[in-house]
Tab-separated table of C-alpha atoms in Angstrom:
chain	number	residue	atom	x	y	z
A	53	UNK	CA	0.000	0.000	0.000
A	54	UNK	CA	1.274	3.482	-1.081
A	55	UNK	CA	1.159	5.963	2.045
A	56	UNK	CA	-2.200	7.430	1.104
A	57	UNK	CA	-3.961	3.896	1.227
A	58	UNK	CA	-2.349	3.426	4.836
A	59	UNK	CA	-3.276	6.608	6.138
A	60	UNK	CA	-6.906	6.235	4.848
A	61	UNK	CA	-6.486	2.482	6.569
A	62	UNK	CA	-5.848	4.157	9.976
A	63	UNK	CA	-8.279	6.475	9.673
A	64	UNK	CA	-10.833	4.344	8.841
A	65	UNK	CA	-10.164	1.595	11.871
A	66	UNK	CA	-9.526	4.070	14.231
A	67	UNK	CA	-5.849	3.210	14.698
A	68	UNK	CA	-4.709	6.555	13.715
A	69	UNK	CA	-3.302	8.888	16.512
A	70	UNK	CA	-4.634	12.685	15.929
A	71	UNK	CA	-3.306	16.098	17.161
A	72	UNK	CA	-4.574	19.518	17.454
A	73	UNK	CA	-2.719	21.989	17.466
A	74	UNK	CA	-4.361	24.982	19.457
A	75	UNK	CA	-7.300	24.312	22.662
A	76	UNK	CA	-9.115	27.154	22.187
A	77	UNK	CA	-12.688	27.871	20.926
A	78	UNK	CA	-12.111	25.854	17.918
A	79	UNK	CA	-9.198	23.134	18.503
A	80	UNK	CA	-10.825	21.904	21.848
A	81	UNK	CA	-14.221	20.938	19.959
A	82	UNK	CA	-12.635	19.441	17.629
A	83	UNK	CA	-10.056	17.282	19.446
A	84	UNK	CA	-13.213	16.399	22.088
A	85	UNK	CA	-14.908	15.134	18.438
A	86	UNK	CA	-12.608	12.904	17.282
A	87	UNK	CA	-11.898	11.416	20.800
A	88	UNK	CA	-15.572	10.879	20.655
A	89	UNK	CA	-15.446	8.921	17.493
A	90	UNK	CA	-13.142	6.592	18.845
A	91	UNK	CA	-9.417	8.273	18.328
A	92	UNK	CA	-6.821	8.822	20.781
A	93	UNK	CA	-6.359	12.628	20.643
A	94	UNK	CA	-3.106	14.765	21.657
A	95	UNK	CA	-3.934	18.852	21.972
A	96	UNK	CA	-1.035	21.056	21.993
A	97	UNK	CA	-0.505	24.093	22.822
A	98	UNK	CA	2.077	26.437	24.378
A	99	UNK	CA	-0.443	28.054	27.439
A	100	UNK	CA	0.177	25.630	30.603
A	101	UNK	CA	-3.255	26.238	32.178
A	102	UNK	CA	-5.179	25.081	29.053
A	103	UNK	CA	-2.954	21.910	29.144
A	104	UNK	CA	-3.501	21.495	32.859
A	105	UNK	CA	-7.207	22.037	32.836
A	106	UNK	CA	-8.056	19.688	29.885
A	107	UNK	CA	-5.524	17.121	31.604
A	108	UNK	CA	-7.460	17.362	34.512
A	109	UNK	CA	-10.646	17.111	32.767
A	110	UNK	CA	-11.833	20.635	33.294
A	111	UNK	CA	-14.248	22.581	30.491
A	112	UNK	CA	-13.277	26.172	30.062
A	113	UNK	CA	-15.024	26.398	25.990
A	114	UNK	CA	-19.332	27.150	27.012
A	115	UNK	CA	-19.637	24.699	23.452
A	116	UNK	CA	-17.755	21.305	25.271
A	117	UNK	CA	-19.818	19.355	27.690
A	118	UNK	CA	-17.779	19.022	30.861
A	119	UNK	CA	-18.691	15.567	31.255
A	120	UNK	CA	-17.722	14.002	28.130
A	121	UNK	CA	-14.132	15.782	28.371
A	122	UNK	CA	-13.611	14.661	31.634
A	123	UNK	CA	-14.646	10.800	30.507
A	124	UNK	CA	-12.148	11.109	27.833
A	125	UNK	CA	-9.329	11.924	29.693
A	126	UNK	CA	-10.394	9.322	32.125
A	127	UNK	CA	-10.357	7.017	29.444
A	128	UNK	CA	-7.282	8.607	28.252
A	129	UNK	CA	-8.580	9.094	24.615
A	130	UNK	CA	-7.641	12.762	25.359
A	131	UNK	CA	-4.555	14.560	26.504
A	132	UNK	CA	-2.951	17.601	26.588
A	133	UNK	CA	0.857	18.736	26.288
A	134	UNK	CA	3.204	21.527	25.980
A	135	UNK	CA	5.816	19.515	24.536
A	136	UNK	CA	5.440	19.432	20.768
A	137	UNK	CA	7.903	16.687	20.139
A	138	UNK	CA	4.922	14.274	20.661
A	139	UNK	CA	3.962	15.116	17.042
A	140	UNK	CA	6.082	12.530	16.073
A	141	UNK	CA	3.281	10.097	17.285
A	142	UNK	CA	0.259	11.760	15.588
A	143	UNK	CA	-0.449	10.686	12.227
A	144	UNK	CA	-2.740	13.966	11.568
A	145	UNK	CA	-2.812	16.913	12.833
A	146	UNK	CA	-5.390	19.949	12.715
A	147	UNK	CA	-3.803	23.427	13.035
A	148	UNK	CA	-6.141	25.697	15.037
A	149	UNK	CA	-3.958	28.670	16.376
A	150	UNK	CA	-5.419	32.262	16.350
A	151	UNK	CA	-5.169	34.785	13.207
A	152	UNK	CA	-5.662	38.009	14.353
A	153	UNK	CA	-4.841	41.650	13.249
A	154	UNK	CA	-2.081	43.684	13.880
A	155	UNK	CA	-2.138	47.269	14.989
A	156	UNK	CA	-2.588	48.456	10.856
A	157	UNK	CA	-5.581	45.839	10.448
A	158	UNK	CA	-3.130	43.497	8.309
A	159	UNK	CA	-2.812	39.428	8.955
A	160	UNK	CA	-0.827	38.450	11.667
A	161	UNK	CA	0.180	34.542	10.392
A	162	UNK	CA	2.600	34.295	13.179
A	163	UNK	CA	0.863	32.072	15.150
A	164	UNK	CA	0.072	29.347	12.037
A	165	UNK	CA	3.934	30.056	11.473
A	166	UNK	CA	5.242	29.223	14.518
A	167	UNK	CA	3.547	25.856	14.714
A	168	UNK	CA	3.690	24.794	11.487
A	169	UNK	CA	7.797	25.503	11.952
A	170	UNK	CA	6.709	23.075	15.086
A	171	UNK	CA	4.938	20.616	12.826
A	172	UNK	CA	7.649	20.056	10.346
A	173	UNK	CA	10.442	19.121	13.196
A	174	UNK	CA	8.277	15.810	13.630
A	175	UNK	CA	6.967	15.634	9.849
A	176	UNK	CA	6.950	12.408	9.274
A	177	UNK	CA	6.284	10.052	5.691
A	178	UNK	CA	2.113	9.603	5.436
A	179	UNK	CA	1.307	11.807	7.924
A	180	UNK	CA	-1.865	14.248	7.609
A	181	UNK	CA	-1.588	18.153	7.879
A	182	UNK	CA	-5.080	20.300	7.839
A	183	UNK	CA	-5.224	23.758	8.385
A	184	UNK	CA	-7.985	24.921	10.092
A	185	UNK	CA	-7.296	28.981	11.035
A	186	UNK	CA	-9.521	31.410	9.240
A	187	UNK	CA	-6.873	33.207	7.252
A	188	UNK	CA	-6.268	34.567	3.332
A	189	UNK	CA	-6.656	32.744	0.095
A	190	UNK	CA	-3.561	31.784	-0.654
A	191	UNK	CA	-1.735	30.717	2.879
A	192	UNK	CA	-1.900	26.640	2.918
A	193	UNK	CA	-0.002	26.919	-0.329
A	194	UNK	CA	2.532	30.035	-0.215
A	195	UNK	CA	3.147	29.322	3.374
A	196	UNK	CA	2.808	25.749	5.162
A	197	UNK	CA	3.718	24.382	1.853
A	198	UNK	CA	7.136	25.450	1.727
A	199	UNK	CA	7.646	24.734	5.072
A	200	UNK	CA	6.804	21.651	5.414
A	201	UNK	CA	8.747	20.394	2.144
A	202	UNK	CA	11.979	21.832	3.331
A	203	UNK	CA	11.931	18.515	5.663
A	204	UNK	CA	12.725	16.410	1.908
A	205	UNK	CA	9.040	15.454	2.218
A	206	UNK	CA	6.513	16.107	-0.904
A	207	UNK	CA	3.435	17.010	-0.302
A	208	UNK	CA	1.124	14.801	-1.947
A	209	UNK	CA	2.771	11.638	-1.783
A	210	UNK	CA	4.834	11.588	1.389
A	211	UNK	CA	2.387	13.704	3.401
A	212	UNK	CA	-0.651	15.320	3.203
A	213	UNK	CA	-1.506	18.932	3.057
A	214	UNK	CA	-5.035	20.420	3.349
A	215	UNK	CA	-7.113	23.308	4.336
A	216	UNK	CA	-10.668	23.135	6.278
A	217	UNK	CA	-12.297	26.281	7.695
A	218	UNK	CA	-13.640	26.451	11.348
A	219	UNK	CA	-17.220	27.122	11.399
A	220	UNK	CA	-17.945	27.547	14.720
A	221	UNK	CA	-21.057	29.616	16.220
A	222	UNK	CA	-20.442	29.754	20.132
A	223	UNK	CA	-23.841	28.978	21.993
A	224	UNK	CA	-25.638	27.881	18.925
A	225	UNK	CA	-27.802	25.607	20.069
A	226	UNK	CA	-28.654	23.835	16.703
A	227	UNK	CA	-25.515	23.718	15.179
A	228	UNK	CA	-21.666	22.533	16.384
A	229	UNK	CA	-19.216	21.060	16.253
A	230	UNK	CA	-20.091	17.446	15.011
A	231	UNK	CA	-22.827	18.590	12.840
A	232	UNK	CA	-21.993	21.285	11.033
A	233	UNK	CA	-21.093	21.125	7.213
A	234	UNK	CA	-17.149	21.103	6.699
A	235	UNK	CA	-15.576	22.212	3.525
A	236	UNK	CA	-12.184	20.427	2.852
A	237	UNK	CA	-9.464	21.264	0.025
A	238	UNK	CA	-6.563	19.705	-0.279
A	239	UNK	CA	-3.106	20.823	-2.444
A	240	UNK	CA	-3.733	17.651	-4.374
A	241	UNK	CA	-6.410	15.413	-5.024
A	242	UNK	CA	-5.147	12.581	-2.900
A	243	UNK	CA	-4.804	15.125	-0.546
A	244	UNK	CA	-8.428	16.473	-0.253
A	245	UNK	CA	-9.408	12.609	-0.274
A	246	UNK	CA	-7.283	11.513	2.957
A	247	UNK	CA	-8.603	14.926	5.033
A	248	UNK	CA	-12.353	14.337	3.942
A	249	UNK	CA	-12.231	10.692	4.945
A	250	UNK	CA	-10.869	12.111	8.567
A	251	UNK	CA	-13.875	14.438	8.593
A	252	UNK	CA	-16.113	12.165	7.210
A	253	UNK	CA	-15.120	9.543	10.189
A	254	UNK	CA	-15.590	12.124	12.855
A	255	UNK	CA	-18.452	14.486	12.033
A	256	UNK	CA	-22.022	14.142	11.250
A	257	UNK	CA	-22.555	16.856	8.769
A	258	UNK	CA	-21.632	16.717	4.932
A	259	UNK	CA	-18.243	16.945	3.839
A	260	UNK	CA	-18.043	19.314	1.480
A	261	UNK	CA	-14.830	18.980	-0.926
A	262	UNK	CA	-13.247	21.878	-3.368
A	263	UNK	CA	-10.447	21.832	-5.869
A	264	UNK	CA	-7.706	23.874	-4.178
A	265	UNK	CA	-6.780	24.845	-0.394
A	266	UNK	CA	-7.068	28.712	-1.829
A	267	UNK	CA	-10.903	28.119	-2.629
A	268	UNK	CA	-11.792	26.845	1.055
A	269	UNK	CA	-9.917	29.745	2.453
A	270	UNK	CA	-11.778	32.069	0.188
A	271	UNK	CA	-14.729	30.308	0.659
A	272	UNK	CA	-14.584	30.879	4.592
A	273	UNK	CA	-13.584	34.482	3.912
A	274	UNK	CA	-17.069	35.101	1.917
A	275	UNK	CA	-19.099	33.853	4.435
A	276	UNK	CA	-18.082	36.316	7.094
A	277	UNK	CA	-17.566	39.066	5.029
A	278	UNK	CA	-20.903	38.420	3.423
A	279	UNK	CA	-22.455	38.956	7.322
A	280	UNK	CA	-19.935	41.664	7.717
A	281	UNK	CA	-21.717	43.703	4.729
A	282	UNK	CA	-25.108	42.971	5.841
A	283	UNK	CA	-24.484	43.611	8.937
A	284	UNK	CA	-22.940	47.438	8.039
A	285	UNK	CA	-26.020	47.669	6.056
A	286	UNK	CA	-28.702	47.326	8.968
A	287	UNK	CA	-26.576	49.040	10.873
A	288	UNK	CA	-26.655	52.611	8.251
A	289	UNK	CA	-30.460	51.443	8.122
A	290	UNK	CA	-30.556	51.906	11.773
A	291	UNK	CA	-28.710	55.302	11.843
A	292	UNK	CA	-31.065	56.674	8.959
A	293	UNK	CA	-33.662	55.437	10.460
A	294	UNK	CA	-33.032	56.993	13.683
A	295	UNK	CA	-33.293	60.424	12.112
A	296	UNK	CA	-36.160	59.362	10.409
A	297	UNK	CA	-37.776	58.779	13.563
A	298	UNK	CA	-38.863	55.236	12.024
A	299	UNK	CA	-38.468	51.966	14.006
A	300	UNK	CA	-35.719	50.088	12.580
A	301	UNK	CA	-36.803	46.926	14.717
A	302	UNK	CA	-40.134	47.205	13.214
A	303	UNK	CA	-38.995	47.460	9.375
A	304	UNK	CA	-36.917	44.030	10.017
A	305	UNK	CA	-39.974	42.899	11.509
A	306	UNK	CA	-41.771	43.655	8.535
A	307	UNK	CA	-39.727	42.946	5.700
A	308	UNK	CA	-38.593	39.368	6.798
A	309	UNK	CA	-42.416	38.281	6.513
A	310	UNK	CA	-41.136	37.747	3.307
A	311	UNK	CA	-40.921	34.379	2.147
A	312	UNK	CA	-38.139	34.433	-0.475
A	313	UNK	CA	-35.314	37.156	-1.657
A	314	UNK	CA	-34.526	38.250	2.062
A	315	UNK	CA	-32.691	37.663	5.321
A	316	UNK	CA	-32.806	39.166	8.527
A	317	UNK	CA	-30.147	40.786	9.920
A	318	UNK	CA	-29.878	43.068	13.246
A	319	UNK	CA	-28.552	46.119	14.078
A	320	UNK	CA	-26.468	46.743	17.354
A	321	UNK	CA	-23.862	48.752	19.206
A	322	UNK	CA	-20.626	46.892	16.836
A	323	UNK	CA	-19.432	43.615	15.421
A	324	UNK	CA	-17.879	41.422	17.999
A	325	UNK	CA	-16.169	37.758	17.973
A	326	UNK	CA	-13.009	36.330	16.404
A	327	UNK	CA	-14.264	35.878	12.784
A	328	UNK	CA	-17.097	38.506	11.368
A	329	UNK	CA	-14.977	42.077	12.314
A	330	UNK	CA	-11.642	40.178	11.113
A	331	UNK	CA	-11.645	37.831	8.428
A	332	UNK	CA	-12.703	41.060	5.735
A	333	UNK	CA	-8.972	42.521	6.382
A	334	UNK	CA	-7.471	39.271	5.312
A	335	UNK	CA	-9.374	39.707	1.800
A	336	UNK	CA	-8.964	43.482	1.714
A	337	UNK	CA	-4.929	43.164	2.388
A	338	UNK	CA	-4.822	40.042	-0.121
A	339	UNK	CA	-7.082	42.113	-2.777
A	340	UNK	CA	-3.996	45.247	-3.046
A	341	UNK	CA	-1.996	42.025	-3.963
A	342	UNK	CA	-4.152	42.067	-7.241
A	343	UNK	CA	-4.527	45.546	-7.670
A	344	UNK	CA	-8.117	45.649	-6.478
A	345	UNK	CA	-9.948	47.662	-3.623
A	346	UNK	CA	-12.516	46.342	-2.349
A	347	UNK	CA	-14.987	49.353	-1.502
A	348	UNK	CA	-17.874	47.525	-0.666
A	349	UNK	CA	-15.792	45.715	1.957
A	350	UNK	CA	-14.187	49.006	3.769
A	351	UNK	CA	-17.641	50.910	3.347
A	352	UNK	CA	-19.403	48.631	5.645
A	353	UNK	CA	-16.463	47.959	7.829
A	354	UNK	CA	-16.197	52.273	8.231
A	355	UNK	CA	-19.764	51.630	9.124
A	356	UNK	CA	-19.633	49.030	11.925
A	357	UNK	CA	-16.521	50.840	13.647
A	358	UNK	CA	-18.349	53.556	13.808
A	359	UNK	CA	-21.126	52.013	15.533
A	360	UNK	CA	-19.734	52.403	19.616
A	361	UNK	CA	-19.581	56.035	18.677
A	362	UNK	CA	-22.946	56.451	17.609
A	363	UNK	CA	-24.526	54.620	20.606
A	364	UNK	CA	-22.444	56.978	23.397
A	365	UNK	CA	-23.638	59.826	21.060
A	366	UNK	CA	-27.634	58.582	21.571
A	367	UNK	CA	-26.426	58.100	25.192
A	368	UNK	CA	-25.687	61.947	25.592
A	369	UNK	CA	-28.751	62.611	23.840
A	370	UNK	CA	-30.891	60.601	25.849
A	371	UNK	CA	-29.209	62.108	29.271
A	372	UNK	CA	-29.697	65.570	28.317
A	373	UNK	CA	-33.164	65.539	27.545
A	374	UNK	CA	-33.427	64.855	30.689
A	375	UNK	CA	-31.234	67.383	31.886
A	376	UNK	CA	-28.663	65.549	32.565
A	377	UNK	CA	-24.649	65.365	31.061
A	378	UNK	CA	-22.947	62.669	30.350
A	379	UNK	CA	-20.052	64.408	32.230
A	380	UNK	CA	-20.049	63.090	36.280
A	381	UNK	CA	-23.103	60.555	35.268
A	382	UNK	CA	-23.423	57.092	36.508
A	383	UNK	CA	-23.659	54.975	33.563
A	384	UNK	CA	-24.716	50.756	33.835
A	385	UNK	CA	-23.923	48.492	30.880
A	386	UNK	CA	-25.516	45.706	30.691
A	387	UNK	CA	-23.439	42.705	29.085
A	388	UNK	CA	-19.518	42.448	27.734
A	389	UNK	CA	-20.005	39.116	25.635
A	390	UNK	CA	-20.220	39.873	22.167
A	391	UNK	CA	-23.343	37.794	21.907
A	392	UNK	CA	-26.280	36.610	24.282
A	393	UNK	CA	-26.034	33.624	26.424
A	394	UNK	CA	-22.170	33.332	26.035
A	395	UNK	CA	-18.763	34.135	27.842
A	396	UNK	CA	-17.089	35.078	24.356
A	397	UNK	CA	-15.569	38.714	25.152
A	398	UNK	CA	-13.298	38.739	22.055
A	399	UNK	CA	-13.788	42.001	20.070
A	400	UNK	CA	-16.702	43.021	21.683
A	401	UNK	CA	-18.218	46.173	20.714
A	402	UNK	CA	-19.011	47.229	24.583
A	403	UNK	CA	-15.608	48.074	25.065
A	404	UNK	CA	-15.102	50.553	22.769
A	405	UNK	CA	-18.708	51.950	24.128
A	406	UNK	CA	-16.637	52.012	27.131
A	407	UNK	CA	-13.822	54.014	26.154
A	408	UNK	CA	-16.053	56.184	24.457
A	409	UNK	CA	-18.413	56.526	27.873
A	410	UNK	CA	-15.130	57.039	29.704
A	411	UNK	CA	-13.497	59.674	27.248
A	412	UNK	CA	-16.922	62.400	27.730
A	413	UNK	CA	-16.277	61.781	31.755
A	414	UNK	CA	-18.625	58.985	32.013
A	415	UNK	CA	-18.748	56.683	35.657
A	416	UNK	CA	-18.926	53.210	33.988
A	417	UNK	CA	-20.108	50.331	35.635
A	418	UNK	CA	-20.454	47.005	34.124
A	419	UNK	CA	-22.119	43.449	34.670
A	420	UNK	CA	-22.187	40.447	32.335
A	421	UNK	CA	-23.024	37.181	34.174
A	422	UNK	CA	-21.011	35.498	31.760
A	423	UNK	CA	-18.211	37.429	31.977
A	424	UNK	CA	-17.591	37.957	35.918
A	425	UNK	CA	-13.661	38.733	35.026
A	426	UNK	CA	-12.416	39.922	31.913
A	427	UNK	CA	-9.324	41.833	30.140
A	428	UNK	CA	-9.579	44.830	27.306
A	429	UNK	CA	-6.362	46.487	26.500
A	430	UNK	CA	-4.763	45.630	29.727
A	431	UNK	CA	-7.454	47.042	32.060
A	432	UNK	CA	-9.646	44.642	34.738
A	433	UNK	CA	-13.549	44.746	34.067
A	434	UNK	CA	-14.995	43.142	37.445
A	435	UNK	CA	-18.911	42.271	36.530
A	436	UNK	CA	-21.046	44.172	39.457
A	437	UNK	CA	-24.412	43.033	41.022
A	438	UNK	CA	-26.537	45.352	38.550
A	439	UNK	CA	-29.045	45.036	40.989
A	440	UNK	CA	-27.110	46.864	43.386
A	441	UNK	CA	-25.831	49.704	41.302
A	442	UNK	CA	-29.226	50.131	38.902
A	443	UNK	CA	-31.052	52.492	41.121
A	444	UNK	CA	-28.419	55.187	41.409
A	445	UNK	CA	-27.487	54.574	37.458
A	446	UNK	CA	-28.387	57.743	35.786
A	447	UNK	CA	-28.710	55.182	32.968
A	448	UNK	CA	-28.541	51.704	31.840
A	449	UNK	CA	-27.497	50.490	28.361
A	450	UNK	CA	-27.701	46.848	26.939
A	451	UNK	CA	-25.145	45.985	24.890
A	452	UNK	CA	-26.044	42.377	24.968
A	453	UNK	CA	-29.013	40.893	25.228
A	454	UNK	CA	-28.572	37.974	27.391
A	455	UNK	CA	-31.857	36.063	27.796
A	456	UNK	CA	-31.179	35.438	31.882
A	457	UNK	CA	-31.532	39.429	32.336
A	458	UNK	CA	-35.037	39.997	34.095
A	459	UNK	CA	-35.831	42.733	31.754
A	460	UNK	CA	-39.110	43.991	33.183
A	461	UNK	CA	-37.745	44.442	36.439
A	462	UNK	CA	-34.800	46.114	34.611
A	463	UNK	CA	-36.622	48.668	33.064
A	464	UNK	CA	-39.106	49.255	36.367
A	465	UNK	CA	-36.232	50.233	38.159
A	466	UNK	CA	-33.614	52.186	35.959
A	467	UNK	CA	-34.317	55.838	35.327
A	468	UNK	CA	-34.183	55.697	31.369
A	469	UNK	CA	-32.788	52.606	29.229
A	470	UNK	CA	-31.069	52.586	25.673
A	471	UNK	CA	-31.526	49.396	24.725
A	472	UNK	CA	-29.098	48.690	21.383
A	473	UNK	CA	-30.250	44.903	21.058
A	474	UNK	CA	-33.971	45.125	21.588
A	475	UNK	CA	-33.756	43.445	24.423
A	476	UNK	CA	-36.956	44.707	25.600
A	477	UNK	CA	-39.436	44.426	23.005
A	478	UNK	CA	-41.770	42.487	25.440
A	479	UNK	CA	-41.330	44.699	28.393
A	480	UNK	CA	-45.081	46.166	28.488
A	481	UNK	CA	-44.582	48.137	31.299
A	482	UNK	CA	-42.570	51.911	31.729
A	483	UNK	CA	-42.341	51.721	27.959
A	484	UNK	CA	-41.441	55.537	27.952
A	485	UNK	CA	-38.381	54.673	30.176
A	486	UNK	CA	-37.076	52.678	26.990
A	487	UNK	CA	-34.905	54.518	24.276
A	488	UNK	CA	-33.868	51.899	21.425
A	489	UNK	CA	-31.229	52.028	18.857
């Protein structure tokens, strides 16, 4: 057997060893999956207390069921290590490391770097290599590629090289890990094969399978920068709308009794989460490679930046027709996730609405029962008891709209609430207490 039948062998009896490469939102799902379909899993990565929590069988991701992780370690179907040289025993491995921005919005690959440089010391002949990181077309091949062949390996035929996009939705409680679609492309045909029969083994949804690495990385790039647009343009509907003195909660309403030809989307205070404000940039610093701008692309993402500013700008509206500045006032926010019902803080929006609260001499206050502890640009946010704080707030805004917030009793006791999620469109009581975005 050539080392593509082998490797499809092991896969398919379960005798192959996988790693992951990365225990974070998207690498500890994953490895938790394929332990659960019968594979002895090794995670990696270089933070100690991730190691040491999933070695000790403790959650920290809201979408991994504490129980089954701490069976599998039990079991010892899952572990966790800092040492990397333990790739040598893996005959796959998933690559699920962070791609963020750096301070001029352009990739920062370092992380998929770094460990794929940690990959190819333990490369070894028939061995599986999928990228998983949301990053720009063109990456699996321009950069792992080269990397990994400068072992003497060819891609191909003595190992494997692929791409497959995360899709993960924290807190979704339809669709995860194990059941949602997967697109896989591999550099070669043999390639895609040996990665879709991995996926196909592990997850329940449909393996999707393209022609090239460059169109799955594309291909995850258009779905979030398709929300990203449609989310800027609710958003400007929201802003005209607001000087309009039309409902833009009651438009959506409206227009998504339509059967066919159109999806809602919902305006709020900013894009938040890993993926949806990000993954644009990648395209828009790729597209200058080809002598394209991408207008459409920057207009919305102009739009959605400027969203923080436009709720603290409502905010000082809303205070002084009351008679009151935002200057010296007591201000609550109501929720730090970027999203209801999870403890995802990355790139939240209510940060910014923060630093904007802050910068016209705002007293800020904060509670997210999610998010009891968390970090934004080196400063401490401590979640308060909002019922504690809410009657001497001079006003409470929800940023997220968590569904474990009592909202009535919310609104019966605040002085005046801007509510950027409608959050309260079933409050029937002290309705004139209630601004909206």
């Amino acid at each position: 057997m050539n080392n593509k039948e082998k490797l499809i062998k092991k896969i398919q009896d379960k005798s192959a060893v996988i790693g992951v490469v990365g225990l974070g939102y998207v690498g500890l799902p994953l490895a938790v999956e394929k332990a659960k379909a019968g594979y002895t899993v090794v995670g990696f990565d270089v933070q100690e207390e991730k190691v040491d929590a999933v070695n000790q069988g403790h959650n920290y991701i809201g979408d991994v069921v504490d129980e089954e992780l701490s069976n599998l370690v039990k079991q010892k179907k899952l572990q966790a290590t800092i040492d990397y040289s333990m790739i040598k025993k893996v005959d796959a491995v998933a690559i699920c490391v962070p791609t963020p921005l750096d301070l001029y919005k352009q990739p920062d690959i370092s992380y998929v770097v770094s460990s794929t440089k940690s990959v190819a010391k333990y490369l070894h002949e028939g061995m599986l290599v999928v990228l998983e990181s949301t990053t720009y077309p063109g990456t699996t091949e321009e950069v792992l590629k080269p990397i990994l062949e400068e072992t003497g390996l060819k891609c191909g035929e003595d190992f494997f090289l692929a791409f497959s996009p995360e899709r993960v939705d924290p807190g979704n409680k339809i669709y995860k890990t194990k059941n949602t679609p997967k697109v896989v492309g591999g550099v070669t045909k043999d390639c895609t094969e040996v990665a879709a029969e991995l996926y196909r083994e592990v997850l329940a949804g449909d393996v999707y399978t393209v022609s090239s690495p460059a169109v799955a990385e594309m291909e995850k790039i258009l779905e979030n920068t398709f929300r990203n647009i449609n989310i800027g343009l609710v958003n400007e509907m929201a802003i005209l709308c607001k000087r309009m003195g039309i409902d833009v909660w009651e438009v959506i309403d409206a227009a998504k009794t339509k059967p066919y030809g159109f999806m809602a989307f919902y305006p709020g205070p900013g894009l938040g989460g890993h993926c949806i404000p990000l993954d644009p940039f990648y395209l828009e610093w790729k597209a200058k490679e080809y002598d394209y701008h991408t207008k459409l692309i920057e207009a919305s993402g102009e739009i959605n930046d400027r969203m923080p500013e436009f709720v603290v700008d409502n905010a000082i509206k809303i205070l002084n027709s009351r008679k009151k500045a935002m200057n010296g006032s007591k201000v609550l926010l109501l929720g730090l996730a970027y999203k209801n019902d999870i403890d995802d803080y990355r790139e939240s929006p209510s940060f910014k609405v923060i630093e904007h609260l802050e910068e016209n001499g705002a007293e800020v206050l904060v509670n997210d029962p999610y998010c009891p502890k968390s970090k934004y640009r080196g400063k401490i946010y401590y979640s308060v008891d909002w019922e504690d704080v809410i009657d001497d707030a001079d006003l409470v805004i929800i940023t997220t709209n968590h569904s474990c917030y009592d909202y009535e009793q919310i609104v019966e006791r605040a002085k005046v609430v801007y509510d950027t999620r409608n959050a309260t469109k079933d409050v029937v009581n002290n309705r004139e207490k209630i601004y909206k975005l």
